[in-house]
Amino acid sequence: MSSHPAAVVAGTGAHLPRRVVGNTDDPLARLDTTDEWIRSRTGIKARRWVEPGESTGDLAVQAGHQALRSAGIKGVDLVLLSTTTPDHHSPGTAPWVAAQLGLGTVPAFDVAAACAGFTYAVAAGDAWIRAGMADSVLVIGAETLSTITDKSDRGTAVVFADGAGAVVLRRGTVEEAGAVLATRLGSDGTQKDLAIIAAGGARWPEENQTAARGERCLRMQGPQMFTHAVRRMTEVSRMLLETVGWQVSDVEAFIGHQANQRILDKVADLVGIPPAHCLGNLHRVGNTSSASIPLVMDEAVRDKSVSPGARTLLTAFGGGAVWGAVAMTWPDIQVSH
Ligand code: UT7
């Protein structure tokens, strides 16, 4: 049997800022909310936020460095940085991250697909590798959502958090542990207002007035977002299972974007994945948008909680609206960090 080329996960990395913010810590303590409400409605007990001066790029460099070390390589052919919170509107943050990592003049660009960004970036990296455009790709999901949330808005301030996760993809074959077997992506731009930073872009250039009114912050229609997230993550997971020819009972590890525990439980239930096969860290880490899946992956690699080769399904939904899923086998990575 001929062995088909595939992108194979060869290393993982993660980095969380040091500052831990519990549900009753400032500034959340000043909101009209309770620890009980946050725990029961979201599953979150604590999250990490950056200190002033610490940026998305800084977190990305740390996670990227670990992923390269974990893969045992010093260079890659492409850097993809998924983020909703780039260091600047322009230029992209990926080239700076690549330079900090000593990767020379390698191509590097940002992927803007909100909370589904990691699935988009993995799909892009996979395609570059299978098309022969790259032999290795560093994919990073990095976010500092605390820099774009309004700390007086209880609908977002309690949910969103900061962190970075990364994987190295290298050219290999579908038979290898860690192979990306299929990806599936989608979008629905008619839902762009579900989660939006209204001001500061070309449609509404920044003025002091708008900044004062808080339109430079992320606004989310929580319940509507919830409904769309459940529907799309369920749908795309089912479609991808069909694409790879797996029964749902074949899935040994399921990692959904860590948005809200109730969303994750609902999606797993609808798709038919038992709780024992669901991996997550939402209670400790909060919703870190496109960093959430690689953060969980790196933890599970370090914990050795999933066996190499185990059939794994990743799925995510985010503002845009955008969604995506990745079917892969669990990587075989020596833990040295
Ligand atoms: O990462 C991208 C994907 N993200 C998502 O998909 C997020 C999806 N949405 C959510 O996770 C949830 O909608 C939230 C956590 C944001 C909100 O939870 P919810 O259960 O959907 O609450 P709700 O917005 O329907 O509000 C229910 C009640 C309201 O009060 P009334 O009108 O019933 O009196 C809210 O004002 O809870 C109130 N509420 C809160 N109360 C205490 C909303 N936020 C809070 C809060 N503390 N933090």
Tab-separated table of C-alpha atoms and ligand atoms in Angstrom:
chain	number	residue	atom	x	y	z
A	1	MET	CA	0.000	0.000	0.000
A	2	SER	CA	1.396	3.413	-0.898
A	3	SER	CA	1.813	5.726	2.022
A	4	HIS	CA	0.199	9.125	1.555
A	5	PRO	CA	1.970	12.295	2.640
A	6	ALA	CA	0.517	14.153	5.608
A	7	ALA	CA	1.335	16.895	8.054
A	8	VAL	CA	2.378	15.237	11.308
A	9	VAL	CA	2.399	16.951	14.714
A	10	ALA	CA	6.019	16.649	15.823
A	11	GLY	CA	6.075	18.966	18.854
A	12	THR	CA	3.860	21.027	21.143
A	13	GLY	CA	4.374	24.049	23.383
A	14	ALA	CA	2.380	26.373	25.606
A	15	HIS	CA	2.770	29.475	27.675
A	16	LEU	CA	0.434	31.106	30.177
A	17	PRO	CA	0.980	34.496	31.768
A	18	ARG	CA	1.862	34.351	35.477
A	19	ARG	CA	-1.037	36.454	36.748
A	20	VAL	CA	-3.907	34.250	37.965
A	21	VAL	CA	-7.294	35.964	38.239
A	22	GLY	CA	-9.864	34.042	40.266
A	23	ASN	CA	-13.598	34.694	40.051
A	24	THR	CA	-13.527	36.775	43.223
A	25	ASP	CA	-10.290	38.646	42.475
A	26	ASP	CA	-10.180	42.249	41.298
A	27	PRO	CA	-11.309	43.562	38.885
A	28	LEU	CA	-13.958	40.801	38.563
A	29	ALA	CA	-14.861	41.298	42.245
A	30	ARG	CA	-16.208	44.725	41.319
A	31	LEU	CA	-18.752	43.263	38.855
A	32	ASP	CA	-22.358	42.427	39.616
A	33	THR	CA	-21.618	38.705	39.498
A	34	THR	CA	-20.760	35.802	41.792
A	35	ASP	CA	-18.286	32.958	41.856
A	36	GLU	CA	-21.263	30.591	41.825
A	37	TRP	CA	-22.750	32.222	38.675
A	38	ILE	CA	-19.449	32.121	36.792
A	39	ARG	CA	-18.706	28.511	37.755
A	40	SER	CA	-22.174	27.190	36.999
A	41	ARG	CA	-22.794	29.165	33.774
A	42	THR	CA	-19.300	28.892	32.256
A	43	GLY	CA	-17.265	26.282	34.185
A	44	ILE	CA	-14.476	28.817	34.770
A	45	LYS	CA	-12.833	29.092	38.203
A	46	ALA	CA	-9.744	31.067	37.247
A	47	ARG	CA	-8.019	32.506	34.232
A	48	ARG	CA	-4.630	34.043	33.359
A	49	TRP	CA	-4.202	37.653	32.300
A	50	VAL	CA	-1.069	39.397	31.083
A	51	GLU	CA	0.551	42.205	33.054
A	52	PRO	CA	0.819	45.614	31.348
A	53	GLY	CA	3.584	45.485	28.753
A	54	GLU	CA	3.213	41.765	28.054
A	55	SER	CA	1.813	41.159	24.557
A	56	THR	CA	0.425	38.421	22.340
A	57	GLY	CA	3.749	38.256	20.515
A	58	ASP	CA	5.596	37.658	23.801
A	59	LEU	CA	3.344	34.710	24.687
A	60	ALA	CA	3.613	33.362	21.132
A	61	VAL	CA	7.432	33.412	21.243
A	62	GLN	CA	7.457	31.377	24.474
A	63	ALA	CA	4.977	28.783	23.171
A	64	GLY	CA	6.720	28.638	19.785
A	65	HIS	CA	10.110	28.150	21.415
A	66	GLN	CA	8.790	25.216	23.440
A	67	ALA	CA	7.151	23.631	20.405
A	68	LEU	CA	10.383	23.832	18.393
A	69	ARG	CA	12.331	22.335	21.298
A	70	SER	CA	9.741	19.611	21.720
A	71	ALA	CA	10.033	18.779	17.997
A	72	GLY	CA	13.833	18.818	18.293
A	73	ILE	CA	14.252	21.256	15.404
A	74	LYS	CA	15.711	24.739	15.089
A	75	GLY	CA	14.085	25.922	11.865
A	76	VAL	CA	10.780	25.703	9.979
A	77	ASP	CA	9.620	26.697	6.481
A	78	LEU	CA	6.558	28.695	7.577
A	79	VAL	CA	5.175	30.387	10.692
A	80	LEU	CA	1.408	30.777	11.093
A	81	LEU	CA	0.201	32.818	14.055
A	82	SER	CA	-3.490	32.624	14.800
A	83	THR	CA	-4.666	35.598	16.843
A	84	THR	CA	-7.562	37.965	17.425
A	85	THR	CA	-5.319	40.233	19.450
A	86	PRO	CA	-2.251	40.974	17.297
A	87	ASP	CA	0.377	43.293	18.760
A	88	HIS	CA	-0.521	45.908	16.113
A	89	HIS	CA	-3.143	46.404	13.374
A	90	SER	CA	-0.178	46.350	11.026
A	91	PRO	CA	2.284	44.781	10.535
A	92	GLY	CA	1.314	41.224	11.369
A	93	THR	CA	2.735	39.734	14.557
A	94	ALA	CA	3.971	36.480	12.986
A	95	PRO	CA	7.112	37.971	11.324
A	96	TRP	CA	8.228	39.484	14.658
A	97	VAL	CA	7.615	36.173	16.417
A	98	ALA	CA	9.610	34.342	13.713
A	99	ALA	CA	12.478	36.795	14.132
A	100	GLN	CA	12.475	36.429	17.933
A	101	LEU	CA	12.621	32.667	17.481
A	102	GLY	CA	15.693	33.028	15.266
A	103	LEU	CA	13.898	31.596	12.242
A	104	GLY	CA	15.513	34.009	9.767
A	105	THR	CA	13.567	35.210	6.739
A	106	VAL	CA	11.028	32.397	6.744
A	107	PRO	CA	7.498	33.282	5.469
A	108	ALA	CA	5.285	34.246	8.404
A	109	PHE	CA	1.758	35.591	8.567
A	110	ASP	CA	-1.174	36.045	10.933
A	111	VAL	CA	-4.388	34.064	10.641
A	112	ALA	CA	-7.468	36.016	11.745
A	113	ALA	CA	-10.233	33.505	12.378
A	114	ALA	CA	-11.135	34.353	15.969
A	115	CYS	CA	-11.692	31.369	18.251
A	116	ALA	CA	-11.606	28.932	15.310
A	117	GLY	CA	-8.205	30.290	14.249
A	118	PHE	CA	-6.173	27.301	15.363
A	119	THR	CA	-8.223	24.926	13.205
A	120	TYR	CA	-7.851	27.337	10.268
A	121	ALA	CA	-4.094	27.629	10.794
A	122	VAL	CA	-3.623	23.859	11.104
A	123	ALA	CA	-5.647	23.391	7.891
A	124	ALA	CA	-3.436	25.965	6.123
A	125	GLY	CA	-0.209	24.412	7.439
A	126	ASP	CA	-1.409	20.963	6.454
A	127	ALA	CA	-2.202	22.211	2.937
A	128	TRP	CA	1.224	23.880	2.540
A	129	ILE	CA	2.912	20.638	3.538
A	130	ARG	CA	0.797	18.383	1.326
A	131	ALA	CA	1.235	20.804	-1.612
A	132	GLY	CA	5.013	20.560	-1.209
A	133	MET	CA	5.357	24.255	-0.304
A	134	ALA	CA	6.800	23.498	3.142
A	135	ASP	CA	8.360	20.572	4.950
A	136	SER	CA	7.713	22.026	8.389
A	137	VAL	CA	5.333	24.629	9.798
A	138	LEU	CA	5.135	26.268	13.213
A	139	VAL	CA	1.471	26.900	14.062
A	140	ILE	CA	0.842	29.132	17.071
A	141	GLY	CA	-2.438	30.246	18.641
A	142	ALA	CA	-1.772	33.223	20.917
A	143	GLU	CA	-4.156	35.669	22.545
A	144	THR	CA	-4.316	38.476	25.069
A	145	LEU	CA	-8.086	38.877	25.182
A	146	SER	CA	-7.795	40.722	28.480
A	147	THR	CA	-6.499	43.662	26.417
A	148	ILE	CA	-9.744	43.915	24.417
A	149	THR	CA	-12.375	43.127	27.046
A	150	ASP	CA	-14.277	45.786	28.935
A	151	LYS	CA	-13.634	44.972	32.591
A	152	SER	CA	-17.024	46.417	33.488
A	153	ASP	CA	-18.899	44.089	31.081
A	154	ARG	CA	-19.808	40.964	33.027
A	155	GLY	CA	-20.806	39.121	29.838
A	156	THR	CA	-17.212	39.075	28.530
A	157	ALA	CA	-14.822	40.025	31.358
A	158	VAL	CA	-15.447	36.795	33.275
A	159	VAL	CA	-15.042	34.590	30.196
A	160	PHE	CA	-12.030	35.712	28.176
A	161	ALA	CA	-8.393	35.114	29.029
A	162	ASP	CA	-4.811	35.070	27.777
A	163	GLY	CA	-2.371	32.357	26.720
A	164	ALA	CA	-0.551	30.724	23.839
A	165	GLY	CA	-0.214	27.200	22.490
A	166	ALA	CA	1.770	25.898	19.537
A	167	VAL	CA	2.432	22.837	17.433
A	168	VAL	CA	5.112	21.985	14.914
A	169	LEU	CA	3.843	20.220	11.798
A	170	ARG	CA	6.345	18.286	9.682
A	171	ARG	CA	6.046	16.359	6.464
A	172	GLY	CA	5.300	12.682	7.131
A	173	THR	CA	2.735	10.056	6.248
A	174	VAL	CA	-0.854	9.328	7.241
A	175	GLU	CA	0.237	6.145	9.033
A	176	GLU	CA	2.366	8.034	11.565
A	177	ALA	CA	1.099	8.962	15.023
A	178	GLY	CA	0.203	12.671	14.950
A	179	ALA	CA	-0.902	12.749	11.297
A	180	VAL	CA	-3.531	15.287	10.285
A	181	LEU	CA	-6.028	13.132	8.389
A	182	ALA	CA	-8.648	15.684	7.353
A	183	THR	CA	-9.823	19.203	8.096
A	184	ARG	CA	-13.108	20.987	7.526
A	185	LEU	CA	-13.755	24.741	7.805
A	186	GLY	CA	-16.743	27.032	7.398
A	187	SER	CA	-17.966	30.603	7.838
A	188	ASP	CA	-21.132	32.682	7.915
A	189	GLY	CA	-20.409	36.389	7.593
A	190	THR	CA	-24.064	37.299	8.043
A	191	GLN	CA	-23.409	36.656	11.759
A	192	LYS	CA	-20.504	39.105	12.066
A	193	ASP	CA	-22.159	41.058	14.885
A	194	LEU	CA	-22.269	38.082	17.273
A	195	ALA	CA	-18.851	38.966	18.652
A	196	ILE	CA	-17.308	42.162	17.355
A	197	ILE	CA	-14.888	45.000	18.064
A	198	ALA	CA	-16.897	47.628	16.210
A	199	ALA	CA	-14.467	50.554	16.124
A	200	GLY	CA	-10.840	50.924	15.123
A	201	GLY	CA	-11.031	49.246	11.705
A	202	ALA	CA	-11.705	50.661	8.225
A	203	ARG	CA	-15.477	50.504	8.634
A	204	TRP	CA	-15.333	52.677	11.727
A	205	PRO	CA	-11.945	54.349	12.026
A	206	GLU	CA	-10.861	55.046	15.569
A	207	GLU	CA	-11.784	58.325	17.202
A	208	ASN	CA	-11.301	59.212	20.838
A	209	GLN	CA	-15.047	59.521	21.165
A	210	THR	CA	-15.692	55.934	20.110
A	211	ALA	CA	-12.878	54.639	22.279
A	212	ALA	CA	-14.423	56.425	25.254
A	213	ARG	CA	-17.731	54.675	24.571
A	214	GLY	CA	-16.003	51.331	24.656
A	215	GLU	CA	-16.429	50.326	21.023
A	216	ARG	CA	-12.768	49.367	20.916
A	217	CYS	CA	-13.713	46.465	23.197
A	218	LEU	CA	-15.099	43.097	22.239
A	219	ARG	CA	-18.885	42.974	22.491
A	220	MET	CA	-20.585	39.590	22.436
A	221	GLN	CA	-24.189	38.494	22.072
A	222	GLY	CA	-23.601	35.641	24.523
A	223	PRO	CA	-26.745	33.505	24.227
A	224	GLN	CA	-26.849	33.807	20.395
A	225	MET	CA	-23.149	32.969	20.204
A	226	PHE	CA	-23.822	29.972	22.436
A	227	THR	CA	-26.535	28.638	20.124
A	228	HIS	CA	-24.458	29.079	16.973
A	229	ALA	CA	-21.388	27.540	18.644
A	230	VAL	CA	-23.276	24.392	19.624
A	231	ARG	CA	-24.880	24.056	16.199
A	232	ARG	CA	-21.760	24.640	14.114
A	233	MET	CA	-19.309	22.646	16.256
A	234	THR	CA	-21.726	19.717	16.250
A	235	GLU	CA	-22.337	19.972	12.502
A	236	VAL	CA	-18.701	20.312	11.483
A	237	SER	CA	-17.664	17.445	13.792
A	238	ARG	CA	-20.268	15.138	12.257
A	239	MET	CA	-19.254	16.142	8.712
A	240	LEU	CA	-15.593	15.522	9.441
A	241	LEU	CA	-16.294	12.093	10.945
A	242	GLU	CA	-17.987	11.231	7.685
A	243	THR	CA	-15.024	12.565	5.668
A	244	VAL	CA	-12.491	10.405	7.540
A	245	GLY	CA	-14.831	7.431	7.736
A	246	TRP	CA	-14.868	7.178	11.549
A	247	GLN	CA	-17.800	6.137	13.685
A	248	VAL	CA	-18.233	8.445	16.656
A	249	SER	CA	-17.240	5.517	18.878
A	250	ASP	CA	-13.828	5.558	17.139
A	251	VAL	CA	-12.989	8.955	18.641
A	252	GLU	CA	-10.655	8.451	21.595
A	253	ALA	CA	-9.827	12.098	22.302
A	254	PHE	CA	-12.056	15.113	21.717
A	255	ILE	CA	-10.868	18.681	22.212
A	256	GLY	CA	-13.414	21.434	21.666
A	257	HIS	CA	-12.550	25.119	21.787
A	258	GLN	CA	-12.695	25.950	25.499
A	259	ALA	CA	-15.489	28.533	25.211
A	260	ASN	CA	-17.919	27.519	27.916
A	261	GLN	CA	-18.287	24.156	29.686
A	262	ARG	CA	-21.991	24.055	28.892
A	263	ILE	CA	-21.217	24.467	25.165
A	264	LEU	CA	-18.576	21.723	25.330
A	265	ASP	CA	-20.877	19.321	27.191
A	266	LYS	CA	-23.711	19.956	24.753
A	267	VAL	CA	-21.561	19.442	21.652
A	268	ALA	CA	-20.050	16.222	23.047
A	269	ASP	CA	-23.505	14.974	23.933
A	270	LEU	CA	-24.994	15.783	20.506
A	271	VAL	CA	-22.047	14.293	18.605
A	272	GLY	CA	-22.111	11.269	20.941
A	273	ILE	CA	-18.691	11.505	22.599
A	274	PRO	CA	-18.553	10.268	26.206
A	275	PRO	CA	-17.205	12.697	28.855
A	276	ALA	CA	-14.224	10.409	29.515
A	277	HIS	CA	-12.923	11.139	26.003
A	278	CYS	CA	-13.248	14.933	26.302
A	279	LEU	CA	-10.096	16.859	27.203
A	280	GLY	CA	-10.157	20.359	28.621
A	281	ASN	CA	-8.755	22.947	31.008
A	282	LEU	CA	-11.397	25.665	30.859
A	283	HIS	CA	-11.859	25.752	34.647
A	284	ARG	CA	-8.199	26.782	35.148
A	285	VAL	CA	-7.508	28.749	31.991
A	286	GLY	CA	-10.762	30.392	30.800
A	287	ASN	CA	-11.609	31.080	27.172
A	288	THR	CA	-8.319	31.823	25.407
A	289	SER	CA	-9.820	31.907	21.898
A	290	SER	CA	-7.470	30.404	19.318
A	291	ALA	CA	-4.921	29.414	21.988
A	292	SER	CA	-7.347	27.099	23.728
A	293	ILE	CA	-6.985	23.902	21.669
A	294	PRO	CA	-3.163	23.884	21.474
A	295	LEU	CA	-3.009	24.669	25.209
A	296	VAL	CA	-5.076	21.563	25.942
A	297	MET	CA	-3.003	19.528	23.465
A	298	ASP	CA	0.258	20.507	25.106
A	299	GLU	CA	-1.053	19.670	28.585
A	300	ALA	CA	-2.255	16.259	27.413
A	301	VAL	CA	1.103	15.555	25.741
A	302	ARG	CA	2.921	16.396	28.992
A	303	ASP	CA	0.444	14.363	31.091
A	304	LYS	CA	0.652	11.464	28.638
A	305	SER	CA	-3.111	11.224	29.089
A	306	VAL	CA	-3.696	10.149	25.470
A	307	SER	CA	-1.962	7.233	23.743
A	308	PRO	CA	0.043	7.939	20.598
A	309	GLY	CA	-2.045	7.040	17.572
A	310	ALA	CA	-5.384	7.598	19.340
A	311	ARG	CA	-8.036	8.953	16.995
A	312	THR	CA	-8.523	12.608	17.878
A	313	LEU	CA	-11.104	15.215	16.910
A	314	LEU	CA	-10.576	18.964	17.391
A	315	THR	CA	-13.394	21.440	16.844
A	316	ALA	CA	-13.873	25.165	17.280
A	317	PHE	CA	-16.273	28.052	16.691
A	318	GLY	CA	-15.641	31.764	16.809
A	319	GLY	CA	-16.723	35.261	15.869
A	320	GLY	CA	-17.099	35.919	12.171
A	321	ALA	CA	-18.832	33.547	12.385
A	322	VAL	CA	-16.207	30.872	11.662
A	323	TRP	CA	-15.821	27.237	12.579
A	324	GLY	CA	-13.528	24.333	11.891
A	325	ALA	CA	-12.549	20.787	12.807
A	326	VAL	CA	-9.442	18.644	12.502
A	327	ALA	CA	-9.252	14.845	12.511
A	328	MET	CA	-5.837	13.502	13.451
A	329	THR	CA	-4.092	10.785	15.376
A	330	TRP	CA	-2.491	11.637	18.707
A	331	PRO	CA	1.198	12.486	18.325
A	332	ASP	CA	4.081	10.485	19.765
A	333	ILE	CA	6.151	13.201	21.423
A	334	GLN	CA	8.976	12.733	23.914
A	335	VAL	CA	8.365	15.094	26.810
A	336	SER	CA	11.479	17.019	27.700
A	337	HIS	CA	9.985	20.284	28.930
B	1	UT7	O1	-15.036	31.888	22.153
B	1	UT7	C1	-15.952	32.057	21.089
B	1	UT7	C2	-17.173	31.323	21.386
B	1	UT7	N1	-17.725	31.878	22.584
B	1	UT7	C3	-18.903	31.544	22.902
B	1	UT7	O2	-19.487	30.781	22.178
B	1	UT7	C4	-19.487	32.118	24.141
B	1	UT7	C5	-20.929	31.793	24.170
B	1	UT7	N2	-21.704	32.391	25.239
B	1	UT7	C6	-21.533	32.111	26.560
B	1	UT7	O3	-20.605	31.456	26.975
B	1	UT7	C7	-22.612	32.565	27.491
B	1	UT7	O4	-23.664	33.100	26.725
B	1	UT7	C8	-22.163	33.611	28.535
B	1	UT7	C9	-21.259	32.974	29.563
B	1	UT7	C10	-21.442	34.778	27.885
B	1	UT7	C11	-23.397	34.140	29.272
B	1	UT7	O5	-24.078	33.042	29.879
B	1	UT7	P1	-25.634	32.805	29.620
B	1	UT7	O6	-26.017	31.671	30.442
B	1	UT7	O7	-25.852	32.715	28.142
B	1	UT7	O8	-26.274	34.106	30.216
B	1	UT7	P2	-27.267	35.142	29.515
B	1	UT7	O9	-26.477	36.110	28.727
B	1	UT7	O10	-28.406	34.407	28.865
B	1	UT7	O11	-27.836	35.841	30.787
B	1	UT7	C12	-28.679	35.194	31.737
B	1	UT7	C13	-28.823	36.114	32.939
B	1	UT7	C14	-29.170	37.551	32.548
B	1	UT7	O12	-29.932	38.108	33.583
B	1	UT7	P3	-31.536	38.207	33.462
B	1	UT7	O13	-31.779	39.027	32.236
B	1	UT7	O14	-32.025	36.798	33.342
B	1	UT7	O15	-31.913	38.872	34.746
B	1	UT7	C15	-27.831	38.227	32.494
B	1	UT7	O16	-27.911	39.606	32.679
B	1	UT7	O17	-27.553	36.195	33.616
B	1	UT7	C16	-27.124	37.543	33.635
B	1	UT7	N3	-25.685	37.558	33.534
B	1	UT7	C17	-24.889	37.453	34.593
B	1	UT7	N4	-25.165	37.353	35.905
B	1	UT7	C18	-24.133	37.254	36.762
B	1	UT7	C19	-24.907	37.622	32.400
B	1	UT7	N5	-23.611	37.563	32.741
B	1	UT7	C20	-23.577	37.461	34.096
B	1	UT7	C21	-22.543	37.375	35.039
B	1	UT7	N6	-22.862	37.277	36.362
B	1	UT7	N7	-21.238	37.378	34.690
